[in-house]
Coordinates of C-alpha atoms in Angstrom, one line a residue:
M1 CA 130.4 -156.9 -24.5
S2 CA 128.6 -155.0 -21.7
D3 CA 126.3 -156.1 -18.8
T4 CA 123.3 -155.1 -20.8
V5 CA 122.1 -158.7 -21.4
V6 CA 122.7 -160.6 -18.2
A7 CA 122.6 -164.3 -17.2
A8 CA 120.5 -165.7 -14.4
D9 CA 123.6 -166.4 -12.3
W10 CA 124.7 -162.7 -12.7
L11 CA 121.4 -161.6 -11.4
A12 CA 121.5 -164.1 -8.5
D13 CA 124.8 -162.7 -7.4
R14 CA 123.5 -159.1 -7.4
F15 CA 119.9 -159.7 -6.3
D16 CA 120.0 -157.2 -3.5
E17 CA 121.6 -154.5 -5.7
V18 CA 118.9 -154.3 -8.5
R19 CA 115.2 -153.9 -9.0
V20 CA 113.6 -156.7 -11.0
V21 CA 110.6 -156.1 -13.2
D22 CA 108.3 -158.8 -14.7
V23 CA 106.5 -157.5 -17.7
R24 CA 104.2 -160.5 -18.2
D25 CA 100.4 -160.2 -17.7
A26 CA 99.3 -160.0 -14.1
W27 CA 97.7 -163.5 -14.2
E28 CA 101.0 -165.0 -15.3
F29 CA 102.8 -163.2 -12.5
D30 CA 100.4 -164.4 -9.9
A31 CA 99.6 -167.9 -11.1
M32 CA 102.8 -169.1 -12.7
G33 CA 105.2 -167.6 -10.3
H34 CA 107.9 -164.9 -10.6
L35 CA 111.3 -164.0 -9.4
P36 CA 111.3 -163.4 -5.7
G37 CA 110.8 -159.7 -5.0
A38 CA 110.0 -158.8 -8.6
V39 CA 107.4 -156.2 -9.3
N40 CA 104.9 -156.6 -12.1
I41 CA 104.6 -153.9 -14.8
P42 CA 102.6 -155.6 -17.6
F43 CA 103.6 -154.8 -21.2
D44 CA 100.3 -153.2 -22.1
A45 CA 100.7 -150.8 -19.2
F46 CA 103.6 -149.0 -20.8
R47 CA 102.5 -148.6 -24.4
A48 CA 100.1 -146.0 -25.7
D49 CA 96.4 -146.9 -25.1
A50 CA 95.4 -146.8 -28.7
H51 CA 98.1 -149.3 -29.6
A52 CA 97.3 -151.6 -26.7
A53 CA 93.8 -151.9 -28.2
E54 CA 95.2 -152.5 -31.7
G55 CA 97.5 -155.2 -30.4
E56 CA 94.7 -157.5 -29.3
G57 CA 95.0 -160.9 -31.0
D58 CA 98.6 -160.2 -32.1
E59 CA 100.5 -161.3 -29.0
P60 CA 103.2 -164.0 -29.3
T61 CA 102.1 -167.6 -29.0
E62 CA 103.3 -169.9 -26.2
S63 CA 106.4 -170.8 -28.3
G64 CA 107.3 -167.2 -28.6
D65 CA 106.5 -167.0 -32.3
Q66 CA 104.5 -163.9 -33.4
A67 CA 100.9 -164.5 -34.3
G68 CA 99.9 -162.2 -37.1
N69 CA 102.4 -159.4 -37.7
G70 CA 103.5 -159.6 -34.0
D71 CA 103.6 -155.9 -33.5
G72 CA 100.0 -155.1 -33.2
Q73 CA 100.2 -153.0 -36.3
A74 CA 97.3 -150.8 -37.2
E75 CA 96.6 -151.4 -40.8
S76 CA 95.6 -147.9 -41.5
G77 CA 97.9 -146.2 -39.1
D78 CA 95.3 -143.6 -38.4
N79 CA 96.0 -143.5 -34.7
L80 CA 99.5 -142.3 -35.2
A81 CA 100.1 -138.6 -35.3
E82 CA 101.6 -137.6 -38.6
S83 CA 103.9 -135.1 -36.9
G84 CA 106.9 -137.2 -37.7
D85 CA 108.4 -136.9 -34.2
G86 CA 108.7 -140.6 -33.9
R87 CA 107.0 -140.9 -30.5
G88 CA 104.0 -142.9 -31.6
M89 CA 103.9 -145.8 -29.2
L90 CA 105.4 -144.3 -26.1
P91 CA 103.0 -144.1 -23.1
G92 CA 103.9 -140.6 -22.0
A93 CA 106.4 -139.5 -19.4
D94 CA 103.8 -139.0 -16.6
V95 CA 102.3 -142.5 -17.2
F96 CA 105.7 -144.1 -17.2
A97 CA 106.9 -142.3 -14.2
D98 CA 103.8 -143.4 -12.3
L99 CA 104.2 -147.0 -13.3
M100 CA 107.9 -147.1 -12.3
G101 CA 107.3 -145.2 -9.1
E102 CA 104.4 -147.5 -8.0
G103 CA 106.9 -150.3 -8.5
G104 CA 109.3 -148.7 -6.1
I105 CA 111.8 -147.9 -8.8
T106 CA 113.9 -144.7 -9.0
R107 CA 116.0 -143.4 -11.8
E108 CA 119.1 -144.3 -9.8
D109 CA 118.2 -148.0 -9.7
H110 CA 119.7 -150.7 -11.8
V111 CA 116.7 -152.5 -13.4
V112 CA 116.6 -156.0 -14.7
A113 CA 113.6 -156.8 -16.8
Y114 CA 112.3 -160.2 -18.0
D115 CA 109.3 -161.8 -19.8
D116 CA 108.7 -165.3 -21.1
H117 CA 109.0 -164.5 -24.9
H118 CA 112.7 -164.4 -25.5
G119 CA 113.0 -160.9 -24.0
V120 CA 111.2 -158.9 -26.7
F121 CA 108.6 -157.4 -24.2
A122 CA 111.2 -156.8 -21.5
A123 CA 113.5 -155.1 -24.0
R124 CA 110.6 -152.7 -24.8
L125 CA 110.5 -151.7 -21.1
L126 CA 114.2 -151.0 -21.1
V127 CA 114.1 -148.9 -24.3
T128 CA 111.1 -146.9 -23.0
A129 CA 113.1 -146.2 -19.8
E130 CA 116.1 -145.1 -21.7
L131 CA 114.0 -142.8 -23.9
Y132 CA 112.6 -141.2 -20.7
G133 CA 116.1 -140.6 -19.3
H134 CA 117.0 -143.7 -17.3
P135 CA 120.8 -144.2 -17.8
F136 CA 121.2 -147.1 -20.1
E137 CA 124.1 -148.6 -18.1
R138 CA 121.6 -149.2 -15.3
L139 CA 119.2 -151.2 -17.6
H140 CA 119.6 -154.9 -18.0
L141 CA 117.8 -157.7 -19.9
L142 CA 117.6 -161.2 -18.3
D143 CA 119.0 -163.5 -21.0
G144 CA 116.8 -166.5 -21.6
D145 CA 113.8 -164.9 -20.1
F146 CA 111.8 -166.4 -17.1
S147 CA 112.8 -169.9 -18.3
S148 CA 116.5 -169.3 -17.6
W149 CA 115.8 -168.3 -14.0
R150 CA 113.6 -171.1 -13.0
L151 CA 116.0 -173.8 -14.3
D152 CA 118.3 -173.3 -11.3
H153 CA 116.7 -170.7 -9.1
E154 CA 113.7 -170.5 -6.9
T155 CA 110.5 -168.7 -7.9
S156 CA 107.7 -167.2 -5.8
T157 CA 104.0 -166.7 -5.9
E158 CA 103.9 -164.1 -3.1
T159 CA 103.1 -160.6 -4.0
P160 CA 106.0 -158.4 -2.9
T161 CA 105.4 -155.5 -0.5
V162 CA 106.5 -152.4 -2.4
E163 CA 107.2 -149.0 -1.0
P164 CA 106.3 -146.4 -3.7
A165 CA 109.1 -144.2 -4.9
T166 CA 109.4 -141.0 -7.0
Y167 CA 110.6 -141.8 -10.5
E168 CA 111.9 -138.8 -12.4
T169 CA 111.8 -138.8 -16.2
R170 CA 113.9 -136.3 -18.1
E171 CA 115.1 -135.6 -21.6
P172 CA 118.3 -137.6 -22.0
D173 CA 121.5 -135.8 -23.0
S174 CA 121.4 -137.8 -26.2
T175 CA 118.7 -140.1 -27.6
P176 CA 118.6 -142.8 -30.3
L177 CA 115.1 -141.7 -31.2
V178 CA 114.6 -140.5 -34.8
G179 CA 111.6 -139.2 -36.6
I180 CA 110.3 -139.8 -40.0
D181 CA 112.3 -137.1 -41.8
E182 CA 115.5 -138.3 -40.3
V183 CA 114.7 -141.8 -41.4
A184 CA 113.9 -140.6 -44.9
A185 CA 117.3 -138.9 -45.1
A186 CA 118.9 -142.1 -43.9
V187 CA 117.1 -144.0 -46.7
D188 CA 118.3 -141.5 -49.3
S189 CA 121.9 -141.7 -48.0
A190 CA 122.1 -145.5 -47.5
A191 CA 123.8 -146.0 -50.9
D192 CA 126.9 -144.2 -49.7
G193 CA 127.6 -147.0 -47.3
E194 CA 127.6 -145.0 -44.1
T195 CA 124.1 -146.0 -43.1
V196 CA 122.1 -149.2 -43.1
V197 CA 118.4 -149.3 -42.6
V198 CA 117.3 -152.6 -40.9
D199 CA 113.9 -154.2 -41.0
T200 CA 113.5 -156.6 -38.1
R201 CA 110.2 -158.2 -39.2
E202 CA 109.6 -161.6 -40.8
D203 CA 110.3 -162.4 -44.4
W204 CA 106.7 -162.3 -45.6
E205 CA 106.2 -158.9 -44.0
Y206 CA 109.3 -157.6 -45.7
E207 CA 108.2 -158.8 -49.1
E208 CA 104.8 -157.2 -48.7
G209 CA 106.3 -153.8 -48.2
H210 CA 109.5 -152.3 -46.6
L211 CA 111.5 -149.0 -46.6
P212 CA 113.5 -148.6 -49.8
G213 CA 116.9 -150.3 -49.6
A214 CA 116.2 -151.8 -46.1
V215 CA 118.2 -154.9 -45.1
R216 CA 116.0 -157.6 -43.5
L217 CA 117.1 -159.0 -40.1
D218 CA 114.3 -160.9 -38.3
W219 CA 114.9 -160.1 -34.6
R220 CA 114.5 -163.9 -33.8
E221 CA 117.6 -164.6 -35.9
L222 CA 119.6 -163.3 -32.9
V223 CA 117.9 -165.6 -30.5
D224 CA 118.8 -169.2 -29.7
D225 CA 115.5 -171.2 -29.7
E226 CA 116.8 -173.8 -27.2
T227 CA 118.1 -171.4 -24.5
R228 CA 115.6 -168.6 -25.4
G229 CA 118.5 -166.2 -24.9
I230 CA 120.7 -164.4 -27.4
K231 CA 123.1 -166.5 -29.5
P232 CA 126.9 -166.6 -28.7
R233 CA 128.8 -163.5 -29.7
T234 CA 130.6 -165.2 -32.6
D235 CA 127.3 -166.3 -34.1
L236 CA 125.8 -162.8 -33.7
E237 CA 128.8 -161.2 -35.3
A238 CA 128.6 -163.5 -38.3
I239 CA 124.9 -162.9 -38.9
L240 CA 125.3 -159.1 -38.6
D241 CA 128.4 -158.9 -40.7
E242 CA 126.7 -161.0 -43.5
R243 CA 123.9 -158.4 -43.6
G244 CA 126.3 -155.4 -43.6
I245 CA 125.2 -154.4 -40.2
T246 CA 128.6 -153.2 -38.9
R247 CA 129.9 -150.9 -36.2
D248 CA 131.3 -148.4 -38.7
R249 CA 127.8 -147.6 -40.0
Q250 CA 124.8 -145.9 -38.6
V251 CA 122.2 -148.5 -38.0
V252 CA 118.5 -147.4 -38.4
L253 CA 116.1 -149.9 -36.9
Y254 CA 112.3 -150.3 -37.6
C255 CA 109.6 -152.9 -37.5
N256 CA 105.8 -152.2 -37.4
T257 CA 105.3 -150.6 -34.0
A258 CA 108.7 -150.5 -32.4
R259 CA 108.3 -153.6 -30.3
R260 CA 110.6 -156.0 -32.2
I261 CA 113.3 -153.4 -32.8
S262 CA 113.5 -152.9 -29.0
H263 CA 115.1 -156.4 -28.7
T264 CA 117.5 -155.8 -31.6
Y265 CA 118.4 -152.4 -30.2
V266 CA 119.3 -153.9 -26.8
V267 CA 121.3 -156.7 -28.4
L268 CA 123.3 -154.2 -30.5
R269 CA 123.9 -152.0 -27.5
H270 CA 125.1 -155.1 -25.7
L271 CA 127.6 -155.8 -28.5
G272 CA 128.9 -152.2 -28.4
Y273 CA 127.4 -150.7 -31.6
P274 CA 128.0 -147.0 -31.2
D275 CA 125.5 -145.4 -33.6
L276 CA 122.0 -146.7 -33.4
A277 CA 118.9 -144.9 -34.5
F278 CA 115.5 -146.1 -33.1
Y279 CA 112.5 -145.3 -35.3
E280 CA 109.7 -145.4 -32.8
G281 CA 107.0 -144.5 -35.4
S282 CA 108.2 -147.4 -37.6
L283 CA 106.3 -148.7 -40.6
T284 CA 102.9 -147.7 -39.1
E285 CA 103.9 -144.0 -39.2
W286 CA 105.7 -144.4 -42.5
K287 CA 102.7 -145.8 -44.2
A288 CA 100.3 -143.4 -42.6
A289 CA 102.4 -140.5 -44.0
G290 CA 102.2 -142.0 -47.5
R291 CA 106.0 -142.5 -47.8
E292 CA 107.5 -144.8 -50.5
L293 CA 107.6 -148.5 -50.0
E294 CA 109.4 -151.3 -51.9
T295 CA 108.0 -154.8 -52.2
G296 CA 109.6 -158.1 -52.9
T297 CA 112.8 -159.8 -51.6
E298 CA 116.2 -158.1 -51.1
T299 CA 117.6 -159.8 -54.2
E300 CA 114.7 -158.5 -56.3
N301 CA 115.3 -154.9 -55.3

């Protein structure tokens, strides 16, 4: 495994070598405390404005469970461009560069992100950074979220003094991002066993409609409810192998609006999966384009 998902003690040993980003809401950052020196880049700041509005009322509850569909899915999907480029929920390179630069972060920095919802929002920041050209080996998710840090380490309520930096976005040499036509091709070829399409939503959502032939893997199945971090490697491997999500296959990930797949993507990268495809448009774009859906459970299809 890599240093993609890192423990609180790992971070404590390297605190002067990394930039720490808290993606919780500003009031939580200020009132509930944060890691010393962390900068606050709230989740809603780095997703497209239209989808920030759509997500109201669909944030996780205090337990971390998703209320509603948990992805802020637009029922009609009308706000997604039907170009099929798969970039529906990304904030735009200039917006993201400004946010990171205002936080004093450069492309050369190692970034550790955290939230208080099992890492799903923090993972979204990391994936966004990768898609805008930040080297993935410099991106890290704090395992066990904010809870894991405050168990044994100090927190702060002081607002850090930040010197703005220039954050450069660029097209990465290779990208996991795939568009709707590539996903459709993956759906068509899944029967040959070289590709597996993975739906990371809850069971009831899957039953109401999913991509044809998709395997269901609720992103929370990879999380330990007690520690709030990812499960031990042996447990992760067993879950993934049972679903046919193996390293010798291309793994195509989707949910509703690419939030939940961000966590699954980071975990699979951490485990060393070599061929991951990230469908940013996800089910919102797929439905808006009128593409085929299946209903029911996996055993019924």
